[in-house]
Amino acid sequence: MRIPPRVAQTVARVVLGAATFFTVAVLIFIIGHVLVKGIPVLSFRFLFSNPEDMGRAGGIFPTLVGSVLLPAVALVFAVPLGIGTAVFLTEYTRESKITAAIRFGADCLAGIPSIIFGLFGFIFFVTVLRMGWCILSGGLTLAMMVLPTIIRTTEEAIRAVPYAYREVSFSLGATRWRTVWRVVLPNALPGIVTGIILSLGRSIGETAAVIFTAGSSLRMPSSLFDSVRTMSVHFYILAREGISSENAYGTAAVLVLAVLMVNGISYWLMHQFMKRFS
Amino acid sequence: MLKMDIQKVDLFYGEFQALKGVSMPIQANKITALIGPSGCGKSTLLRCLNRMNDLIPNVRIQGTILLDNFNIYEPGARVEDIRKRVGMVFQRPNPFPMSVFDNVVYGLRVAGNFNKSFLAEKAEKSLKAAWLWDNVKDRLRDSALDLPLDQQQRLCIARLIAVEPEVILMDEPCSALDPIATAKIEELMNELRASYTIVIVTHNMHQAARVSDFTGYMLLGEMVEFGVTSEVFITPKDKRTQDYISGKYG
Ligand SMILES: Nc1ncnc2c1ncn2[C@@H]1O[C@H](COP(=O)(O)OP(=O)(O)O)[C@@H](O)[C@H]1O
Ligand SMILES: [Mg+2]
C-alpha cells in the first residue's frame, strides 16, 4: 500500500517538528535550570572573592582565574602550532598518502574522550617531565586536545580562499610565504578565529583532562607552575562532595554564561565570514 | 627589437601534449596577439611566458623561452623575478577583497616596500596609467569588489603596472566586459604599447585585427602561422589559417 504524498508530507512535518521541539526543549531546560538556580547566587562578591571553607562559603575568584589561564595557555601553544600545521598541509605539500594520514590522525584525535588526554597529560607532563599538577601541565594537555580542531577548521578556512587570489599573488612576483601571509591567512581569518573560539569554549568547559593535570588547589596561583582549580573542576567537586549545591549552581551559571558568550561571538564571526564571500 | 623569444616549446599536462614545438618571437613595444579556437593552447602558451604553469602539478615543459636573451627556464632562474618582469592580466577581473588602494600597491608591499608616501605616489601613477584615477580617486579606501567590472579589470592592470613589468600578458582580458568597456581597454592597450611589450590572447579575431601588430594563429597545440597582423589576416599563407579567418572553422 502506498502512502499518499500529502499524508507522508504531513507525517514527516509532524515527526521532524517534534524532534526539533524535543531537542530545543531539552536544551532550554538544561540551560534554564542552571541559570534559574545559579543566577540568584551571582554577585560581584561571588565572582571576585576567595572561597572559604572548601567553597562552602565565599566566592570563586581563583577558579575564575584558573578558567581564564588554562585555556589561554592552551591557545598560546595550540594556535600557532595548529595554524602552522594547516598552512603546511594545504599550501606547502601536495596531497599524498602522508597528508591523508596526518588528516586521518587529526580526525581520530578529535574524537578521543578527553579523559584519555587527561591521563596522557598526567603521565607525560605531570610525572615523566616532573612538572607536577600545574597550569602549564593542564594548558599543554588542553592544547593537545584542541589542536586537531584548530588544524581542521584552519584547513577548511584556507581551502575556502579562492585559488584565483593565490594565482594573482604569484603572478605579481610574490613568494609562497608572502602569498600565505598577505592573501591566504587574512581571507581565512574569520574561519580560523571561529575554530579558535570553538576550541576556547571546549577548553573552558573541560573537566576530566584538567583535574588530572592542573590539580584542584583552591589557592590563587602565582606562577604557571602552581596548581589551579578551574570553574568546571570546582563545580564538579562542590557537587560531588556535596559541599554546597548553591555555590555549585552559581559556578555552573558562570560557566554556562561564559560558554554561551564565546559561542555567540563565534556565530557572529561566522556570519561576517559568510558575508565576505557572497 | 626582440623582447622575448619562444623556441621549440613542448608542454605536457601529464600524458597530454598541449604545446607541440611552438616557436614565436615577441617584439618589444608591440602588441602580439594569439588567436585560435578554444582549447588550442593559447592560455597554456601565455602562462609559459611567466612560468605560471609551474604551479600546476604534473606539468612538463621543454624548450627555451628567452627574455632579453636570458632563458627563463634556466635551472637557477628566480621565478619571482621573472614574474615581476612578465606580469599577467587574467580573463576574469580578479581584484583582491581589499580596498582599491591596497590592491594597487599589493605587488609593491610583497616586494617589501612599505613607505607610505612612496606607495601613495605609485598608486596614483599606476591608476592614472590605467585610466582609472578619475573614477576612484575619492574611493581609494572602498572595497575593490564594489567597482563595476570594467573598472575592476583596469584596477588589475593598474595593480600590474605598479610593479613596473616589462611585458604584460593578457588572457582574454575583455571576455567578461561589454563592447564599450572592451573598446576602452583596447584603447588603453594601444597607449600602454609605448612603455610595455604586450601579448594578448583573444578568441575574438576582430579584436586581434584591431589592436595587434603581430598575430600568431594556433591550432591543436601548434603555431600554424605567425606574422604581421595585416598579412596574417589579409594574405594568410596556411590553408588552415584561411579557413579560420574566413569563419569556416568552428
Ligand atoms: N591544468 C590542466 N591540466 C590538464 N589539461 C589542461 C590544463 N589546462 C589546459 N589543459 C588542456 O590543454 C589544452 C589547451 O588549453 P588552453 O591553453 O586553456 O587553451 P585555450 O586557452 O586556447 O582555450 C586543452 O585541451 C585543455 O583541455
Ligand atoms: Mg584560454
Coordinates of C-alpha atoms and ligand atoms in Angstrom, one line a residue:
Chain A
M1 CA 0.0 0.0 0.0
R2 CA 1.4 3.4 -0.9
I3 CA 1.1 6.3 1.4
P4 CA -0.4 9.3 -0.4
P5 CA 2.3 12.0 -0.7
R6 CA 0.1 14.5 1.1
V7 CA -0.1 12.3 4.2
A8 CA 3.6 11.4 4.0
Q9 CA 4.3 15.1 3.9
T10 CA 2.2 15.8 6.9
V11 CA 3.6 12.9 8.9
A12 CA 7.2 14.0 8.1
R13 CA 6.4 17.5 9.1
V14 CA 5.0 16.4 12.4
V15 CA 7.7 13.9 13.2
L16 CA 10.6 16.2 12.3
G17 CA 8.9 19.1 14.1
A18 CA 8.5 17.0 17.2
A19 CA 12.2 16.0 17.1
T20 CA 13.2 19.6 16.8
F21 CA 10.9 20.7 19.5
F22 CA 12.2 18.0 21.8
T23 CA 15.9 19.0 21.2
V24 CA 15.2 22.6 21.8
A25 CA 13.1 21.9 24.8
V26 CA 15.9 19.8 26.4
L27 CA 18.4 22.4 25.7
I28 CA 16.3 25.2 27.1
F29 CA 15.5 23.1 30.1
I30 CA 19.2 22.4 30.9
I31 CA 20.4 25.9 30.4
G32 CA 17.3 27.4 32.0
H33 CA 17.6 25.1 35.0
V34 CA 21.2 26.0 35.6
L35 CA 20.6 29.7 35.1
V36 CA 17.5 29.9 37.2
K37 CA 19.2 28.2 40.1
G38 CA 22.6 29.8 39.6
I39 CA 21.9 33.4 38.8
P40 CA 20.5 34.3 42.2
V41 CA 23.8 33.3 43.7
L42 CA 25.8 35.6 41.4
S43 CA 27.2 38.8 42.7
F44 CA 30.3 40.8 42.4
R45 CA 31.5 39.3 45.7
F46 CA 30.8 35.8 44.5
L47 CA 32.9 36.4 41.3
F48 CA 35.8 38.2 42.9
S49 CA 36.4 36.9 46.4
N50 CA 38.2 33.9 47.6
P51 CA 36.4 30.7 48.6
E52 CA 36.1 29.9 52.2
D53 CA 35.7 26.5 53.9
M54 CA 36.4 24.5 50.7
G55 CA 34.0 26.5 48.7
R56 CA 31.0 26.2 51.1
A57 CA 31.2 29.9 51.5
G58 CA 32.9 32.9 49.8
G59 CA 33.4 33.3 46.1
I60 CA 35.1 31.6 43.2
F61 CA 37.8 34.1 42.2
P62 CA 40.8 31.7 42.0
T63 CA 38.8 29.2 39.9
L64 CA 37.7 32.0 37.6
V65 CA 41.4 32.9 37.2
G66 CA 42.1 29.2 36.5
S67 CA 39.4 29.0 33.9
V68 CA 41.0 32.0 32.1
L69 CA 44.6 31.0 32.4
L70 CA 44.3 27.3 31.4
P71 CA 42.5 27.9 28.1
A72 CA 44.8 30.9 27.5
V73 CA 47.9 28.7 27.9
A74 CA 46.3 26.1 25.7
L75 CA 45.6 28.5 22.9
V76 CA 49.1 30.1 23.1
F77 CA 50.5 26.7 22.2
A78 CA 47.8 25.3 20.1
V79 CA 47.0 28.3 17.8
P80 CA 50.5 28.8 16.2
L81 CA 51.1 25.1 16.0
G82 CA 47.7 24.3 14.6
I83 CA 47.7 27.2 12.0
G84 CA 51.3 26.3 11.1
T85 CA 50.3 22.7 10.5
A86 CA 47.3 23.6 8.5
V87 CA 49.3 26.0 6.3
F88 CA 51.9 23.4 5.7
L89 CA 49.3 20.7 4.8
T90 CA 47.3 23.0 2.5
E91 CA 49.9 25.3 0.9
Y92 CA 53.3 23.6 1.1
T93 CA 52.6 20.0 0.3
R94 CA 50.7 18.3 -2.5
E95 CA 48.0 15.8 -1.5
S96 CA 49.6 12.5 -0.7
K97 CA 49.3 9.4 1.5
I98 CA 51.2 11.2 4.2
T99 CA 48.9 14.3 4.3
A100 CA 45.9 12.0 4.2
A101 CA 47.4 10.0 7.1
I102 CA 48.0 13.2 9.1
R103 CA 44.5 14.4 8.5
F104 CA 43.1 11.0 9.5
G105 CA 45.2 11.1 12.7
A106 CA 43.9 14.6 13.5
D107 CA 40.3 13.4 13.0
C108 CA 40.9 10.5 15.3
L109 CA 42.4 12.6 17.9
A110 CA 39.4 15.0 17.8
G111 CA 37.2 12.1 18.7
I112 CA 39.2 10.7 21.6
P113 CA 37.5 11.2 25.0
S114 CA 39.1 14.0 27.0
I115 CA 39.8 11.8 30.0
I116 CA 42.3 9.9 27.8
F117 CA 44.1 13.2 27.2
G118 CA 44.0 13.8 30.9
L119 CA 45.6 10.5 31.6
F120 CA 48.3 11.1 29.0
G121 CA 48.9 14.6 30.3
F122 CA 49.2 13.2 33.8
I123 CA 51.7 10.5 32.8
F124 CA 53.7 12.7 30.4
F125 CA 53.7 16.3 31.8
V126 CA 53.0 15.7 35.5
T127 CA 55.0 12.6 36.0
V128 CA 57.6 12.0 33.3
L129 CA 58.5 15.6 32.9
R130 CA 58.1 16.2 36.6
M131 CA 56.1 19.3 36.1
G132 CA 53.6 18.3 38.7
W133 CA 50.0 19.5 38.8
C134 CA 50.2 22.9 37.4
I135 CA 48.7 25.5 35.0
L136 CA 51.4 24.6 32.4
S137 CA 50.7 20.8 32.5
G138 CA 47.0 21.5 32.2
G139 CA 47.3 24.1 29.5
L140 CA 49.6 21.8 27.4
T141 CA 47.1 18.9 27.8
L142 CA 44.3 21.1 26.7
A143 CA 46.4 22.3 23.8
M144 CA 46.8 18.7 22.6
M145 CA 43.1 18.2 23.0
V146 CA 42.1 21.2 20.8
L147 CA 44.9 21.0 18.3
P148 CA 43.0 18.8 15.9
T149 CA 40.1 21.1 15.9
I150 CA 42.2 24.1 15.1
I151 CA 44.1 22.3 12.4
R152 CA 40.9 21.1 10.7
T153 CA 39.0 24.4 10.9
T154 CA 42.0 26.3 9.7
E155 CA 42.5 23.9 6.8
E156 CA 38.8 24.3 5.8
A157 CA 39.1 28.1 6.0
I158 CA 42.2 28.1 3.9
R159 CA 40.7 25.9 1.3
A160 CA 37.7 28.2 1.0
V161 CA 40.0 31.1 -0.1
P162 CA 39.6 31.1 -3.9
Y163 CA 42.6 29.8 -5.8
A164 CA 42.5 32.9 -8.1
Y165 CA 43.8 35.0 -5.2
R166 CA 46.9 32.9 -4.9
E167 CA 47.3 32.9 -8.7
V168 CA 47.3 36.7 -8.9
S169 CA 49.6 37.0 -6.0
F170 CA 52.1 34.7 -7.6
S171 CA 51.8 36.4 -10.9
L172 CA 52.8 39.7 -9.2
G173 CA 56.0 38.1 -8.1
A174 CA 55.0 37.2 -4.5
T175 CA 56.7 34.2 -2.9
R176 CA 54.6 31.4 -1.4
W177 CA 55.2 32.7 2.1
R178 CA 54.2 36.3 1.2
T179 CA 51.1 34.9 -0.5
V180 CA 50.1 32.9 2.5
W181 CA 50.8 35.8 4.8
R182 CA 49.1 38.6 2.8
V183 CA 46.3 36.9 1.0
V184 CA 45.5 33.4 2.2
L185 CA 45.6 33.9 6.0
P186 CA 43.8 37.3 6.1
N187 CA 41.0 35.9 4.0
A188 CA 40.8 32.7 6.0
L189 CA 40.9 34.7 9.3
P190 CA 37.2 34.7 10.2
G191 CA 37.1 30.9 9.7
I192 CA 40.3 30.4 11.7
V193 CA 39.0 32.6 14.5
T194 CA 35.8 30.6 14.6
G195 CA 37.8 27.4 15.1
I196 CA 39.9 29.1 17.8
I197 CA 36.7 30.2 19.6
L198 CA 35.2 26.8 19.4
S199 CA 38.4 25.4 21.0
L200 CA 38.2 28.1 23.6
G201 CA 34.7 27.1 24.5
R202 CA 35.7 23.5 24.7
S203 CA 38.7 24.1 26.9
I204 CA 36.7 26.4 29.3
G205 CA 34.2 23.6 29.9
E206 CA 36.7 20.8 30.1
T207 CA 36.9 19.0 33.4
A208 CA 38.4 15.5 33.0
A209 CA 41.6 16.5 31.2
V210 CA 42.2 19.3 33.7
I211 CA 41.6 17.7 37.0
F212 CA 44.4 15.1 36.2
T213 CA 46.9 17.7 35.1
A214 CA 46.3 21.1 36.8
G215 CA 45.1 19.6 40.0
S216 CA 42.4 21.2 42.2
S217 CA 44.2 23.7 44.5
L218 CA 41.9 26.5 45.7
R219 CA 44.8 28.9 46.3
M220 CA 45.4 31.8 44.0
P221 CA 48.2 30.7 41.6
S222 CA 51.3 32.9 41.5
S223 CA 53.0 31.3 38.6
L224 CA 52.4 28.8 35.7
F225 CA 53.9 26.1 37.9
D226 CA 51.2 26.4 40.5
S227 CA 48.3 24.1 40.7
V228 CA 44.9 25.7 40.0
R229 CA 41.3 24.7 40.1
T230 CA 39.1 25.7 37.2
M231 CA 35.4 26.5 37.5
S232 CA 34.4 23.3 35.9
V233 CA 36.5 21.3 38.4
H234 CA 35.2 23.4 41.2
F235 CA 31.7 22.7 40.2
Y236 CA 32.4 19.0 39.9
I237 CA 33.9 18.9 43.4
L238 CA 31.3 21.1 45.0
A239 CA 28.5 18.9 43.6
R240 CA 30.1 15.5 44.0
E241 CA 31.3 16.0 47.5
G242 CA 28.0 17.6 48.5
I243 CA 29.8 20.7 49.7
S244 CA 27.4 23.4 48.5
S245 CA 24.8 22.9 45.8
E246 CA 24.1 26.6 45.9
N247 CA 27.6 27.6 45.1
A248 CA 27.8 24.7 42.6
Y249 CA 24.9 26.2 40.7
G250 CA 26.4 29.6 40.9
T251 CA 29.7 28.3 39.4
A252 CA 27.8 26.4 36.8
A253 CA 25.9 29.5 35.8
V254 CA 29.1 31.5 35.3
L255 CA 30.4 28.6 33.2
V256 CA 27.3 28.4 31.0
L257 CA 27.2 32.1 30.5
A258 CA 30.9 32.2 29.5
V259 CA 30.4 29.4 27.0
L260 CA 27.3 31.0 25.6
M261 CA 29.2 34.2 25.2
V262 CA 32.1 32.5 23.5
N263 CA 29.8 30.7 21.1
G264 CA 27.8 33.8 20.4
I265 CA 30.9 35.6 19.3
S266 CA 31.8 32.6 17.2
Y267 CA 28.4 32.8 15.4
W268 CA 28.8 36.4 14.8
L269 CA 32.3 35.9 13.2
M270 CA 30.9 33.0 11.1
H271 CA 28.3 35.4 9.9
Q272 CA 30.9 38.0 8.9
F273 CA 32.8 35.3 7.1
M274 CA 29.8 34.3 5.0
K275 CA 29.1 37.9 4.2
R276 CA 32.6 38.4 2.8
F277 CA 32.4 35.5 0.4
S278 CA 29.0 36.1 -1.0
Chain B
M1 CA 63.8 44.6 -31.1
L2 CA 63.2 41.2 -29.7
K3 CA 61.8 41.2 -26.2
M4 CA 61.1 37.6 -25.8
D5 CA 61.7 34.6 -28.0
I6 CA 59.8 31.3 -27.7
Q7 CA 61.9 28.5 -29.1
K8 CA 60.5 25.0 -29.8
V9 CA 58.5 24.7 -26.6
D10 CA 56.7 21.4 -25.8
L11 CA 54.4 21.3 -22.9
F12 CA 52.8 18.2 -21.4
Y13 CA 49.9 18.1 -18.9
G14 CA 50.7 14.6 -17.6
E15 CA 50.5 12.5 -20.8
F16 CA 48.6 15.1 -22.8
Q17 CA 50.8 17.3 -25.0
A18 CA 49.3 20.7 -25.1
L19 CA 52.1 22.5 -26.9
K20 CA 54.0 21.0 -29.8
G21 CA 57.2 22.6 -30.8
V22 CA 55.9 26.1 -30.6
S23 CA 58.2 29.0 -31.6
M24 CA 57.3 32.6 -31.7
P25 CA 59.1 35.9 -31.4
I26 CA 57.7 38.7 -29.3
Q27 CA 58.8 42.2 -30.3
A28 CA 59.4 44.9 -27.8
N29 CA 56.8 47.7 -27.5
K30 CA 54.5 45.9 -29.9
I31 CA 51.2 44.0 -29.3
T32 CA 51.4 40.4 -30.2
A33 CA 48.0 38.6 -30.4
L34 CA 47.4 34.8 -30.0
I35 CA 44.3 33.6 -31.8
G36 CA 42.8 30.2 -32.4
P37 CA 39.9 28.0 -31.5
S38 CA 39.2 27.3 -27.8
G39 CA 41.4 24.6 -26.4
C40 CA 44.3 25.0 -28.9
G41 CA 46.8 26.0 -26.2
K42 CA 46.7 29.8 -26.2
S43 CA 46.4 30.2 -22.5
T44 CA 48.9 27.5 -21.9
L45 CA 51.5 29.2 -24.1
L46 CA 50.8 32.5 -22.4
R47 CA 51.3 31.0 -19.0
C48 CA 54.6 29.6 -20.1
L49 CA 55.9 33.2 -20.5
N50 CA 55.8 34.0 -16.8
R51 CA 56.1 30.4 -15.6
M52 CA 52.6 30.3 -14.2
N53 CA 52.4 26.7 -15.4
D54 CA 54.9 25.8 -12.7
L55 CA 52.1 26.0 -10.3
I56 CA 50.1 23.2 -11.9
P57 CA 51.0 19.7 -10.8
N58 CA 52.4 17.2 -13.4
V59 CA 53.3 19.8 -16.0
R60 CA 56.5 19.1 -18.0
I61 CA 58.0 21.8 -20.2
Q62 CA 60.8 21.5 -22.8
G63 CA 62.4 24.1 -24.9
T64 CA 63.7 27.6 -24.4
I65 CA 62.0 30.9 -23.7
L66 CA 64.3 33.9 -23.8
L67 CA 63.6 37.2 -22.0
D68 CA 66.2 39.7 -23.1
N69 CA 68.4 36.8 -24.2
F70 CA 68.1 35.1 -20.9
N71 CA 66.4 31.7 -20.7
I72 CA 63.7 31.9 -18.1
Y73 CA 63.6 28.1 -17.8
E74 CA 67.3 28.0 -16.9
P75 CA 67.6 25.9 -13.7
G76 CA 68.8 28.7 -11.5
A77 CA 66.3 31.3 -12.7
R78 CA 64.3 33.1 -10.0
V79 CA 60.7 32.6 -10.7
E80 CA 59.6 35.6 -8.6
D81 CA 61.9 38.0 -10.5
I82 CA 60.6 36.6 -13.8
R83 CA 57.0 37.1 -12.8
K84 CA 57.8 40.7 -11.7
R85 CA 59.2 41.4 -15.2
V86 CA 56.5 39.5 -17.0
G87 CA 53.1 40.3 -15.5
M88 CA 49.7 39.0 -16.2
V89 CA 46.1 40.2 -16.6
F90 CA 43.6 37.4 -16.2
Q91 CA 40.4 36.6 -18.0
R92 CA 38.1 37.5 -15.2
P93 CA 38.8 40.7 -13.3
N94 CA 40.2 39.4 -10.0
P95 CA 40.9 42.2 -7.6
F96 CA 41.6 41.0 -4.0
P97 CA 38.9 41.6 -1.5
M98 CA 40.7 44.6 -0.2
S99 CA 40.5 48.3 -0.7
V100 CA 41.3 49.8 -4.1
F101 CA 44.5 51.3 -2.7
D102 CA 45.6 48.0 -1.1
N103 CA 45.0 46.3 -4.4
V104 CA 47.2 48.6 -6.4
V105 CA 50.1 48.5 -4.0
Y106 CA 49.9 44.8 -3.3
G107 CA 52.8 43.9 -5.5
L108 CA 55.0 46.6 -4.0
R109 CA 54.2 45.5 -0.5
V110 CA 55.0 41.9 -1.1
A111 CA 58.3 43.1 -2.6
G112 CA 59.0 44.8 0.8
N113 CA 58.0 48.4 0.1
F114 CA 56.1 49.9 3.0
N115 CA 57.0 53.6 2.7
K116 CA 53.6 55.4 2.8
S117 CA 54.4 58.3 0.5
F118 CA 56.1 56.1 -1.9
L119 CA 53.1 53.8 -2.1
A120 CA 50.7 56.6 -2.4
E121 CA 52.7 58.1 -5.3
K122 CA 53.0 54.8 -7.0
A123 CA 49.3 54.1 -6.6
E124 CA 48.3 57.4 -8.2
K125 CA 50.7 57.0 -11.0
S126 CA 49.6 53.4 -11.8
L127 CA 45.9 54.3 -11.5
K128 CA 46.4 57.2 -13.9
A129 CA 48.3 54.9 -16.3
A130 CA 45.3 52.6 -16.3
W131 CA 42.9 55.5 -16.8
L132 CA 41.2 54.7 -13.5
W133 CA 42.3 57.6 -11.3
D134 CA 39.4 59.9 -12.0
N135 CA 36.9 57.1 -11.2
V136 CA 38.5 56.0 -8.0
K137 CA 40.5 58.9 -6.6
D138 CA 37.7 59.6 -4.0
R139 CA 37.2 56.0 -3.1
L140 CA 40.6 54.6 -2.6
R141 CA 39.6 53.1 0.7
D142 CA 36.4 51.4 -0.7
S143 CA 36.4 47.7 -1.4
A144 CA 37.7 47.0 -4.9
L145 CA 34.8 44.5 -5.3
D146 CA 32.3 47.3 -5.3
L147 CA 33.7 48.8 -8.6
P148 CA 32.0 48.0 -11.8
L149 CA 33.6 45.1 -13.8
D150 CA 35.4 47.2 -16.3
Q151 CA 36.9 49.3 -13.6
Q152 CA 37.9 46.2 -11.8
Q153 CA 39.8 45.0 -14.8
R154 CA 41.5 48.3 -15.2
L155 CA 42.4 48.1 -11.5
C156 CA 44.0 44.8 -12.2
I157 CA 46.0 46.5 -14.9
A158 CA 47.0 49.3 -12.5
R159 CA 48.0 46.7 -9.9
L160 CA 50.3 45.2 -12.5
I161 CA 51.7 48.4 -13.8
A162 CA 52.6 49.3 -10.2
V163 CA 55.3 46.6 -10.1
E164 CA 56.7 48.0 -13.4
P165 CA 56.7 44.9 -15.5
E166 CA 58.4 44.9 -18.9
V167 CA 55.9 42.5 -20.5
I168 CA 52.2 42.4 -19.9
L169 CA 50.4 39.2 -20.7
M170 CA 46.6 39.4 -21.2
D171 CA 44.4 36.3 -21.3
E172 CA 41.1 37.3 -23.0
P173 CA 41.0 40.4 -20.8
C174 CA 37.7 41.6 -22.3
S175 CA 35.7 38.4 -22.3
A176 CA 33.8 39.5 -19.2
L177 CA 33.2 43.0 -20.5
D178 CA 30.6 44.7 -22.7
P179 CA 31.6 46.3 -26.0
I180 CA 32.0 49.8 -24.6
A181 CA 34.3 48.7 -21.8
T182 CA 36.1 46.5 -24.3
A183 CA 36.8 49.5 -26.6
K184 CA 38.2 51.4 -23.6
I185 CA 40.6 48.5 -22.7
E186 CA 41.7 48.2 -26.3
E187 CA 42.4 52.0 -26.4
L188 CA 44.3 51.6 -23.2
M189 CA 46.4 48.8 -24.6
N190 CA 47.2 51.0 -27.6
E191 CA 48.6 53.6 -25.2
L192 CA 50.4 51.1 -23.0
R193 CA 52.3 49.8 -26.0
A194 CA 54.6 52.8 -25.8
S195 CA 56.0 51.6 -22.5
Y196 CA 55.3 47.9 -22.4
T197 CA 55.5 44.8 -24.6
I198 CA 52.1 43.2 -24.7
V199 CA 50.9 39.7 -25.6
I200 CA 47.2 39.2 -25.7
V201 CA 45.2 36.0 -26.1
T202 CA 41.8 36.5 -27.7
H203 CA 39.2 34.4 -29.2
N204 CA 37.9 37.4 -30.9
M205 CA 39.6 37.8 -34.3
H206 CA 38.3 41.3 -34.8
Q207 CA 40.0 42.3 -31.6
A208 CA 43.2 40.8 -32.7
A209 CA 43.0 42.6 -36.0
R210 CA 42.2 45.9 -34.4
V211 CA 44.8 46.0 -31.7
S212 CA 47.8 43.9 -32.6
D213 CA 50.9 44.4 -34.6
F214 CA 51.7 40.7 -34.8
T215 CA 49.5 37.7 -34.8
G216 CA 50.1 34.0 -34.1
Y217 CA 47.4 31.5 -35.1
M218 CA 47.4 28.3 -33.1
L219 CA 45.6 25.0 -33.7
L220 CA 45.8 21.9 -31.6
G221 CA 48.9 22.9 -29.8
E222 CA 50.8 24.0 -32.9
M223 CA 51.8 27.5 -34.1
V224 CA 50.3 27.3 -37.6
E225 CA 51.1 30.8 -38.7
F226 CA 52.8 33.8 -37.4
G227 CA 53.4 37.2 -38.9
V228 CA 52.5 40.9 -39.1
T229 CA 48.8 41.1 -38.3
S230 CA 47.7 42.7 -41.6
E231 CA 49.4 39.9 -43.5
V232 CA 48.0 37.1 -41.4
F233 CA 44.5 38.5 -41.8
I234 CA 44.6 39.6 -45.4
T235 CA 47.0 37.1 -47.1
P236 CA 47.3 34.1 -44.8
K237 CA 49.8 31.6 -46.1
D238 CA 48.4 28.5 -44.4
K239 CA 45.2 27.0 -45.6
R240 CA 44.1 26.3 -42.0
T241 CA 44.5 30.0 -41.2
Q242 CA 42.5 31.0 -44.2
D243 CA 39.7 28.7 -43.1
Y244 CA 39.7 30.1 -39.6
I245 CA 39.8 33.7 -40.6
S246 CA 37.1 33.3 -43.2
G247 CA 34.9 31.7 -40.5
K248 CA 34.9 28.2 -42.0
Y249 CA 36.3 26.7 -38.8
G250 CA 34.3 26.2 -35.6
Ligands
LIG1 N1 45.6 22.3 -15.9 C1 45.4 21.5 -17.0 N2 45.5 20.2 -16.9 C2 45.3 19.4 -18.0 N3 45.0 19.8 -19.2 C3 44.9 21.1 -19.4 C4 45.1 22.0 -18.3 N4 44.9 23.3 -18.7 C5 44.6 23.2 -20.0 N5 44.6 21.9 -20.4 C6 44.3 21.4 -21.8 O1 45.2 21.9 -22.7 C7 44.6 22.3 -23.9 C8 44.9 23.8 -24.1 O2 44.2 24.5 -23.1 P1 44.3 26.1 -23.1 O3 45.7 26.5 -23.2 O4 43.5 26.6 -21.9 O5 43.5 26.5 -24.4 P2 42.9 27.9 -24.9 O6 43.4 29.0 -24.0 O7 43.5 28.1 -26.3 O8 41.5 27.8 -25.0 C9 43.2 22.0 -23.7 O9 43.0 20.7 -24.4 C10 43.0 21.8 -22.3 O10 42.0 20.9 -22.0
MG2 MG 42.2 30.2 -22.7

